[in-house]
């Protein structure tokens, strides 16, 4: 199966080499971080999670979003998604591996990570998150391998795989719910302690993930013989539209609650995000302000493009809508969510955070690694599909 | 030093009343027996004759305690705003490096502006003296510690026999979840290699306390290593003004309990339900 990834044209290999170069540079940056410690990052005593954990949080959503193609296909017999399910599962695999890598590079003592299992601690949400994401990765590897293998042989997938597919659906919901619980269960951080956190995570996941899948499909159609067809992409676009609308709705709920109640320890986080706040020395800190307004404007643009059926139907505009959704949420759910949770800090002072070059190179490398995994896996899937017409599995 | 006049009069007055006016004290839902009240009466009698001696710290902490706690008399701290004796002592004996960059900072006990430490107690017309003062902050050794709840490896845990919130620096994976969960900002992360920095600074680490390794979280331990040797916590011992009182909250005769009984005290963010065990007399 995997050997299919080793055959490709010039552009394929160029892409692989570029991605390997990005990974290589980031790996060198990581060696530096490993030697000197996390002091090479912009993290501090006050803002102790940053770019890495932001990427982790965002990518758990991308991983979970595979369910948006798996569920209609397997539960509702929505056959048009047949060509997309494996792509969704492969995207989930890449996203899970990226999540784990971001956790790894964020750890102070990465080689002690086995302690999470040696001293398994059920009262820690982090333990459950590890179990959830690890399990989800396993499920997606298993399901995609078995289904694709059967497809290749021109037979229906074995019956025993069906329970795994069914369980992967609630499991996808669980990975992002548990990831939200990492934050929403902390009394120390009023910005995170909201019951809306998990629903919001799911809404943002089900918009940003399928948006990414649409972008990937459009790229594949342009550069390969793969064509998912117009209808499945339009269906995905509807999913992105609903999810993004719900996501923005939930964000507005958060803002209303904080603003109307006027409780300073809630409201100050939003003030810091959108307007900036003075630090202990009286210097105005506005690190997040341009980012958050960019995210908000992108969200509005995306909603206009998505909600008007005429716009959404045009694939050029749909691509633009998906790009705006993706970047809007990448900012909002990543850096916006994580850094704001720490600012102001528990003694109500503001410490600015900005990622360093090393931190950014490592982050880029992990994204490069994800892109490489997606490229290789998609290559395998498409090569196999070219050989055999896909068999629609449904009993 | 030690006890002011007003305090002396108060203690003496209480002693004269034989503590009879005191409501019964409850510990773990059990009323303190008449016997122990008698003991207190006799102690009060001693107080009358040598009050200054008695309120002063005993040479050694109690050998055992069910619940260690601290009372910080901020009135005394306010009289000596520039004093950093407790901080210096703690950071020295625990080999806490003082990094040049604030982002790498490690602190176990430190001063924070009063309105930052107690945002709920702050208002525009608060007593001038308090308004411009600092409060001493450290790990609260909560009864219900959120850091312990979130730690995925039990590298931080609550010692059930005496309530200390402990750290295992050999088990900590450096995920910093406890830092996110602590409502008091009491935890620091080793962004750098502390040993190397101390060497560069020409500081010889104290041999009887470990230097930590890069990539783990640390915090105040209420000097569990000193308590094990029947010594007072370093900050308590170092305070020249007796502003820090440490003892067993579960013992009605402990100075900590007497202070809590005789003074109005506040705690940081009590509304979160963490039950912090550091009390402040404002």
CSV table of N, CA, C and O in Angstrom, one decimal, chain B residues 11-86:
chain,number,residue,atom,x,y,z
B,11,UNK,N,-4.7,40.6,74.8
B,11,UNK,CA,-4.4,39.3,75.3
B,11,UNK,C,-4.6,39.2,76.8
B,11,UNK,O,-5.3,38.3,77.3
B,12,UNK,N,-4.2,40.2,77.4
B,12,UNK,CA,-4.3,40.3,78.9
B,12,UNK,C,-5.8,40.3,79.3
B,12,UNK,O,-6.2,39.6,80.2
B,13,UNK,N,-6.5,41.1,78.6
B,13,UNK,CA,-8.0,41.1,78.9
B,13,UNK,C,-8.6,39.8,78.7
B,13,UNK,O,-9.4,39.3,79.5
B,14,UNK,N,-8.3,39.2,77.6
B,14,UNK,CA,-8.9,37.8,77.3
B,14,UNK,C,-8.5,36.9,78.4
B,14,UNK,O,-9.3,36.1,78.9
B,15,UNK,N,-7.2,37.0,78.8
B,15,UNK,CA,-6.7,36.1,79.8
B,15,UNK,C,-7.5,36.3,81.1
B,15,UNK,O,-7.9,35.4,81.8
B,16,UNK,N,-7.8,37.6,81.5
B,16,UNK,CA,-8.5,37.9,82.7
B,16,UNK,C,-9.9,37.3,82.7
B,16,UNK,O,-10.4,36.8,83.7
B,17,UNK,N,-10.5,37.3,81.5
B,17,UNK,CA,-11.8,36.7,81.4
B,17,UNK,C,-11.7,35.2,81.4
B,17,UNK,O,-12.7,34.5,81.4
B,18,UNK,N,-10.5,34.7,81.4
B,18,UNK,CA,-10.3,33.2,81.4
B,18,UNK,C,-10.9,32.6,80.2
B,18,UNK,O,-11.3,31.4,80.2
B,19,UNK,N,-11.0,33.3,79.1
B,19,UNK,CA,-11.5,32.8,77.8
B,19,UNK,C,-13.0,32.4,77.9
B,19,UNK,O,-13.5,31.7,77.1
B,20,UNK,N,-13.6,32.7,79.1
B,20,UNK,CA,-14.9,32.2,79.3
B,20,UNK,C,-15.9,32.7,78.3
B,20,UNK,O,-16.9,32.0,77.9
B,21,UNK,N,-15.6,33.9,77.7
B,21,UNK,CA,-16.6,34.5,76.8
B,21,UNK,C,-16.4,33.9,75.4
B,21,UNK,O,-17.3,34.1,74.5
B,22,UNK,N,-15.4,33.1,75.2
B,22,UNK,CA,-15.2,32.5,73.9
B,22,UNK,C,-16.3,31.4,73.6
B,22,UNK,O,-16.6,30.6,74.4
B,23,UNK,N,-16.7,31.4,72.4
B,23,UNK,CA,-17.7,30.4,72.0
B,23,UNK,C,-16.8,29.1,71.9
B,23,UNK,O,-15.6,29.1,71.7
B,24,UNK,N,-17.5,28.0,72.1
B,24,UNK,CA,-16.8,26.7,72.0
B,24,UNK,C,-16.1,26.6,70.6
B,24,UNK,O,-16.7,27.0,69.6
B,25,UNK,N,-15.0,26.1,70.6
B,25,UNK,CA,-14.2,25.9,69.3
B,25,UNK,C,-14.5,24.5,68.7
B,25,UNK,O,-14.4,23.5,69.5
B,26,UNK,N,-14.7,24.5,67.5
B,26,UNK,CA,-15.0,23.2,66.9
B,26,UNK,C,-13.8,22.8,66.0
B,26,UNK,O,-13.2,23.6,65.3
B,27,UNK,N,-13.5,21.5,66.1
B,27,UNK,CA,-12.5,21.0,65.1
B,27,UNK,C,-13.0,19.7,64.6
B,27,UNK,O,-13.4,18.8,65.3
B,28,UNK,N,-13.1,19.6,63.3
B,28,UNK,CA,-13.7,18.5,62.6
B,28,UNK,C,-15.0,18.2,63.2
B,28,UNK,O,-15.3,17.0,63.4
B,29,UNK,N,-15.8,19.2,63.4
B,29,UNK,CA,-17.2,19.0,63.9
B,29,UNK,C,-17.3,18.5,65.3
B,29,UNK,O,-18.4,18.3,65.8
B,30,UNK,N,-16.1,18.4,66.0
B,30,UNK,CA,-16.2,17.9,67.4
B,30,UNK,C,-15.9,19.1,68.3
B,30,UNK,O,-14.9,19.8,68.1
B,31,UNK,N,-16.7,19.2,69.3
B,31,UNK,CA,-16.4,20.3,70.2
B,31,UNK,C,-15.2,20.0,71.1
B,31,UNK,O,-14.9,18.9,71.5
B,32,UNK,N,-14.4,21.1,71.2
B,32,UNK,CA,-13.2,20.9,72.1
B,32,UNK,C,-13.7,20.7,73.5
B,32,UNK,O,-14.6,21.4,74.0
B,33,UNK,N,-13.1,19.8,74.1
B,33,UNK,CA,-13.6,19.4,75.5
B,33,UNK,C,-13.3,20.5,76.5
B,33,UNK,O,-12.4,21.3,76.3
B,34,UNK,N,-14.0,20.4,77.6
B,34,UNK,CA,-13.7,21.4,78.7
B,34,UNK,C,-12.3,21.3,79.1
B,34,UNK,O,-11.7,22.3,79.5
B,35,UNK,N,-11.7,20.1,79.1
B,35,UNK,CA,-10.4,19.9,79.5
B,35,UNK,C,-9.4,20.8,78.7
B,35,UNK,O,-8.6,21.5,79.3
B,36,UNK,N,-9.6,20.8,77.4
B,36,UNK,CA,-8.7,21.6,76.6
B,36,UNK,C,-8.9,23.1,76.8
B,36,UNK,O,-8.0,23.9,76.7
B,37,UNK,N,-10.1,23.4,77.2
B,37,UNK,CA,-10.4,24.8,77.5
B,37,UNK,C,-9.6,25.2,78.7
B,37,UNK,O,-9.1,26.3,78.8
B,38,UNK,N,-9.6,24.3,79.7
B,38,UNK,CA,-8.8,24.5,80.9
B,38,UNK,C,-7.4,24.8,80.6
B,38,UNK,O,-6.7,25.6,81.1
B,39,UNK,N,-6.9,23.9,79.7
B,39,UNK,CA,-5.5,24.1,79.3
B,39,UNK,C,-5.3,25.5,78.7
B,39,UNK,O,-4.3,26.2,79.1
B,40,UNK,N,-6.2,25.9,77.9
B,40,UNK,CA,-6.1,27.2,77.3
B,40,UNK,C,-6.1,28.3,78.4
B,40,UNK,O,-5.4,29.3,78.3
B,41,UNK,N,-7.0,28.1,79.4
B,41,UNK,CA,-7.1,29.0,80.5
B,41,UNK,C,-5.7,29.2,81.1
B,41,UNK,O,-5.2,30.3,81.4
B,42,UNK,N,-5.1,28.0,81.4
B,42,UNK,CA,-3.8,28.1,82.1
B,42,UNK,C,-2.8,28.8,81.2
B,42,UNK,O,-2.0,29.6,81.7
B,43,UNK,N,-2.9,28.5,79.9
B,43,UNK,CA,-2.0,29.1,79.0
B,43,UNK,C,-2.2,30.6,79.0
B,43,UNK,O,-1.3,31.4,78.9
B,44,UNK,N,-3.5,31.0,79.1
B,44,UNK,CA,-3.8,32.4,79.1
B,44,UNK,C,-3.2,33.1,80.4
B,44,UNK,O,-2.7,34.2,80.4
B,45,UNK,N,-3.2,32.3,81.4
B,45,UNK,CA,-2.6,32.7,82.7
B,45,UNK,C,-1.2,33.0,82.5
B,45,UNK,O,-0.6,34.0,82.9
B,46,UNK,N,-0.5,32.1,81.8
B,46,UNK,CA,0.9,32.3,81.5
B,46,UNK,C,1.1,33.5,80.7
B,46,UNK,O,2.0,34.3,80.9
B,47,UNK,N,0.1,33.7,79.7
B,47,UNK,CA,0.2,34.9,78.8
B,47,UNK,C,0.2,36.1,79.6
B,47,UNK,O,0.9,37.1,79.3
B,48,UNK,N,-0.6,36.1,80.7
B,48,UNK,CA,-0.7,37.3,81.5
B,48,UNK,C,0.6,37.7,82.1
B,48,UNK,O,1.0,38.9,82.1
B,49,UNK,N,1.3,36.7,82.5
B,49,UNK,CA,2.6,37.0,83.2
B,49,UNK,C,3.7,37.3,82.1
B,49,UNK,O,4.5,38.2,82.3
B,50,UNK,N,3.7,36.5,81.1
B,50,UNK,CA,4.7,36.7,80.1
B,50,UNK,C,4.2,36.7,78.7
B,50,UNK,O,4.6,35.9,77.9
B,51,UNK,N,3.3,37.6,78.4
B,51,UNK,CA,2.6,37.6,77.1
B,51,UNK,C,3.6,37.7,75.9
B,51,UNK,O,3.4,37.0,75.0
B,52,UNK,N,4.5,38.5,76.0
B,52,UNK,CA,5.5,38.8,74.9
B,52,UNK,C,6.2,37.5,74.6
B,52,UNK,O,6.3,37.1,73.4
B,53,UNK,N,6.6,36.8,75.6
B,53,UNK,CA,7.3,35.5,75.4
B,53,UNK,C,6.4,34.5,74.7
B,53,UNK,O,6.8,33.9,73.7
B,54,UNK,N,5.2,34.4,75.2
B,54,UNK,CA,4.3,33.3,74.8
B,54,UNK,C,3.9,33.5,73.3
B,54,UNK,O,3.9,32.6,72.5
B,55,UNK,N,3.6,34.7,72.9
B,55,UNK,CA,3.1,34.9,71.5
B,55,UNK,C,4.2,34.8,70.5
B,55,UNK,O,4.0,34.5,69.4
B,56,UNK,N,5.4,34.9,71.1
B,56,UNK,CA,6.6,34.7,70.2
B,56,UNK,C,6.7,33.2,69.8
B,56,UNK,O,6.2,32.3,70.5
B,57,UNK,N,7.4,33.0,68.8
B,57,UNK,CA,7.4,31.6,68.2
B,57,UNK,C,8.2,30.7,69.1
B,57,UNK,O,9.2,31.1,69.7
B,58,UNK,N,7.7,29.5,69.2
B,58,UNK,CA,8.4,28.4,70.0
B,58,UNK,C,9.7,28.1,69.2
B,58,UNK,O,9.8,28.4,68.0
B,59,UNK,N,10.6,27.5,69.9
B,59,UNK,CA,11.9,27.2,69.2
B,59,UNK,C,11.7,26.3,68.1
B,59,UNK,O,12.4,26.3,67.1
B,60,UNK,N,10.7,25.4,68.2
B,60,UNK,CA,10.5,24.4,67.2
B,60,UNK,C,9.0,24.3,66.8
B,60,UNK,O,8.2,24.5,67.7
B,61,UNK,N,8.8,24.0,65.6
B,61,UNK,CA,7.3,23.7,65.2
B,61,UNK,C,6.9,22.5,65.9
B,61,UNK,O,7.7,21.6,66.3
B,62,UNK,N,5.5,22.3,66.0
B,62,UNK,CA,5.0,21.0,66.5
B,62,UNK,C,5.6,19.9,65.6
B,62,UNK,O,5.8,20.0,64.4
B,63,UNK,N,5.8,18.7,66.3
B,63,UNK,CA,6.4,17.6,65.5
B,63,UNK,C,5.5,17.1,64.5
B,63,UNK,O,5.8,16.7,63.4
B,64,UNK,N,4.2,17.0,64.9
B,64,UNK,CA,3.2,16.5,63.9
B,64,UNK,C,2.1,17.6,63.8
B,64,UNK,O,1.8,18.3,64.8
B,65,UNK,N,1.4,17.6,62.6
B,65,UNK,CA,0.3,18.5,62.5
B,65,UNK,C,-0.7,17.8,61.5
B,65,UNK,O,-0.3,17.0,60.7
B,66,UNK,N,-2.0,18.1,61.8
B,66,UNK,CA,-3.0,17.5,60.8
B,66,UNK,C,-3.2,18.4,59.7
B,66,UNK,O,-3.6,18.0,58.6
B,67,UNK,N,-2.9,19.7,59.9
B,67,UNK,CA,-3.2,20.7,58.8
B,67,UNK,C,-2.3,21.9,59.0
B,67,UNK,O,-2.6,22.8,59.8
B,68,UNK,N,-1.2,21.9,58.3
B,68,UNK,CA,-0.3,23.1,58.4
B,68,UNK,C,-1.0,24.3,57.7
B,68,UNK,O,-1.6,24.2,56.7
B,69,UNK,N,-0.8,25.4,58.4
B,69,UNK,CA,-1.4,26.7,57.8
B,69,UNK,C,-0.5,27.8,58.2
B,69,UNK,O,0.3,27.7,59.1
B,70,UNK,N,-0.7,29.0,57.6
B,70,UNK,CA,0.1,30.1,57.9
B,70,UNK,C,-0.8,31.4,58.0
B,70,UNK,O,-1.8,31.5,57.3
B,71,UNK,N,-0.5,32.2,59.0
B,71,UNK,CA,-1.1,33.5,59.1
B,71,UNK,C,-0.1,34.6,58.9
B,71,UNK,O,1.0,34.5,59.5
B,72,UNK,N,-0.4,35.5,57.9
B,72,UNK,CA,0.5,36.5,57.7
B,72,UNK,C,-0.1,37.8,58.2
B,72,UNK,O,-1.2,38.2,57.8
B,73,UNK,N,0.6,38.5,59.0
B,73,UNK,CA,0.2,39.8,59.6
B,73,UNK,C,0.7,40.9,58.7
B,73,UNK,O,1.8,41.4,58.9
B,74,UNK,N,-0.2,41.3,57.8
B,74,UNK,CA,0.3,42.3,56.8
B,74,UNK,C,0.5,43.7,57.5
B,74,UNK,O,1.2,44.5,57.0
B,75,UNK,N,0.0,43.9,58.7
B,75,UNK,CA,0.2,45.1,59.4
B,75,UNK,C,1.7,45.3,59.7
B,75,UNK,O,2.3,46.3,59.6
B,76,UNK,N,2.3,44.1,60.1
B,76,UNK,CA,3.7,44.2,60.4
B,76,UNK,C,4.5,44.3,59.1
B,76,UNK,O,5.5,45.0,59.1
B,77,UNK,N,4.1,43.7,58.1
B,77,UNK,CA,4.8,43.8,56.8
B,77,UNK,C,4.8,45.3,56.3
B,77,UNK,O,5.7,45.8,55.8
B,78,UNK,N,3.6,45.9,56.6
B,78,UNK,CA,3.5,47.3,56.1
B,78,UNK,C,4.4,48.3,56.8
B,78,UNK,O,4.9,49.3,56.3
B,79,UNK,N,4.7,47.9,58.1
B,79,UNK,CA,5.7,48.8,58.8
B,79,UNK,C,7.1,48.7,58.3
B,79,UNK,O,7.9,49.5,58.6
B,80,UNK,N,7.3,47.6,57.5
B,80,UNK,CA,8.7,47.4,57.0
B,80,UNK,C,8.6,47.0,55.5
B,80,UNK,O,9.0,45.9,55.1
B,81,UNK,N,8.1,48.0,54.8
B,81,UNK,CA,7.8,47.7,53.3
B,81,UNK,C,9.0,47.2,52.6
B,81,UNK,O,8.9,46.5,51.6
B,82,UNK,N,10.2,47.7,53.0
B,82,UNK,CA,11.4,47.3,52.2
B,82,UNK,C,12.0,46.0,52.6
B,82,UNK,O,13.0,45.5,52.0
B,83,UNK,N,11.4,45.4,53.6
B,83,UNK,CA,12.0,44.1,54.1
B,83,UNK,C,11.8,43.0,53.1
B,83,UNK,O,10.6,42.8,52.7
B,84,UNK,N,12.8,42.2,52.8
B,84,UNK,CA,12.6,41.0,52.0
B,84,UNK,C,13.3,39.8,52.6
B,84,UNK,O,13.7,38.9,51.9
B,85,UNK,N,13.4,39.9,53.9
B,85,UNK,CA,14.1,38.8,54.7
B,85,UNK,C,13.5,37.4,54.3
B,85,UNK,O,14.2,36.5,54.1
B,86,UNK,N,12.2,37.3,54.3
B,86,UNK,CA,11.6,36.0,54.1
B,86,UNK,C,11.8,35.5,52.7
B,86,UNK,O,12.2,34.3,52.5
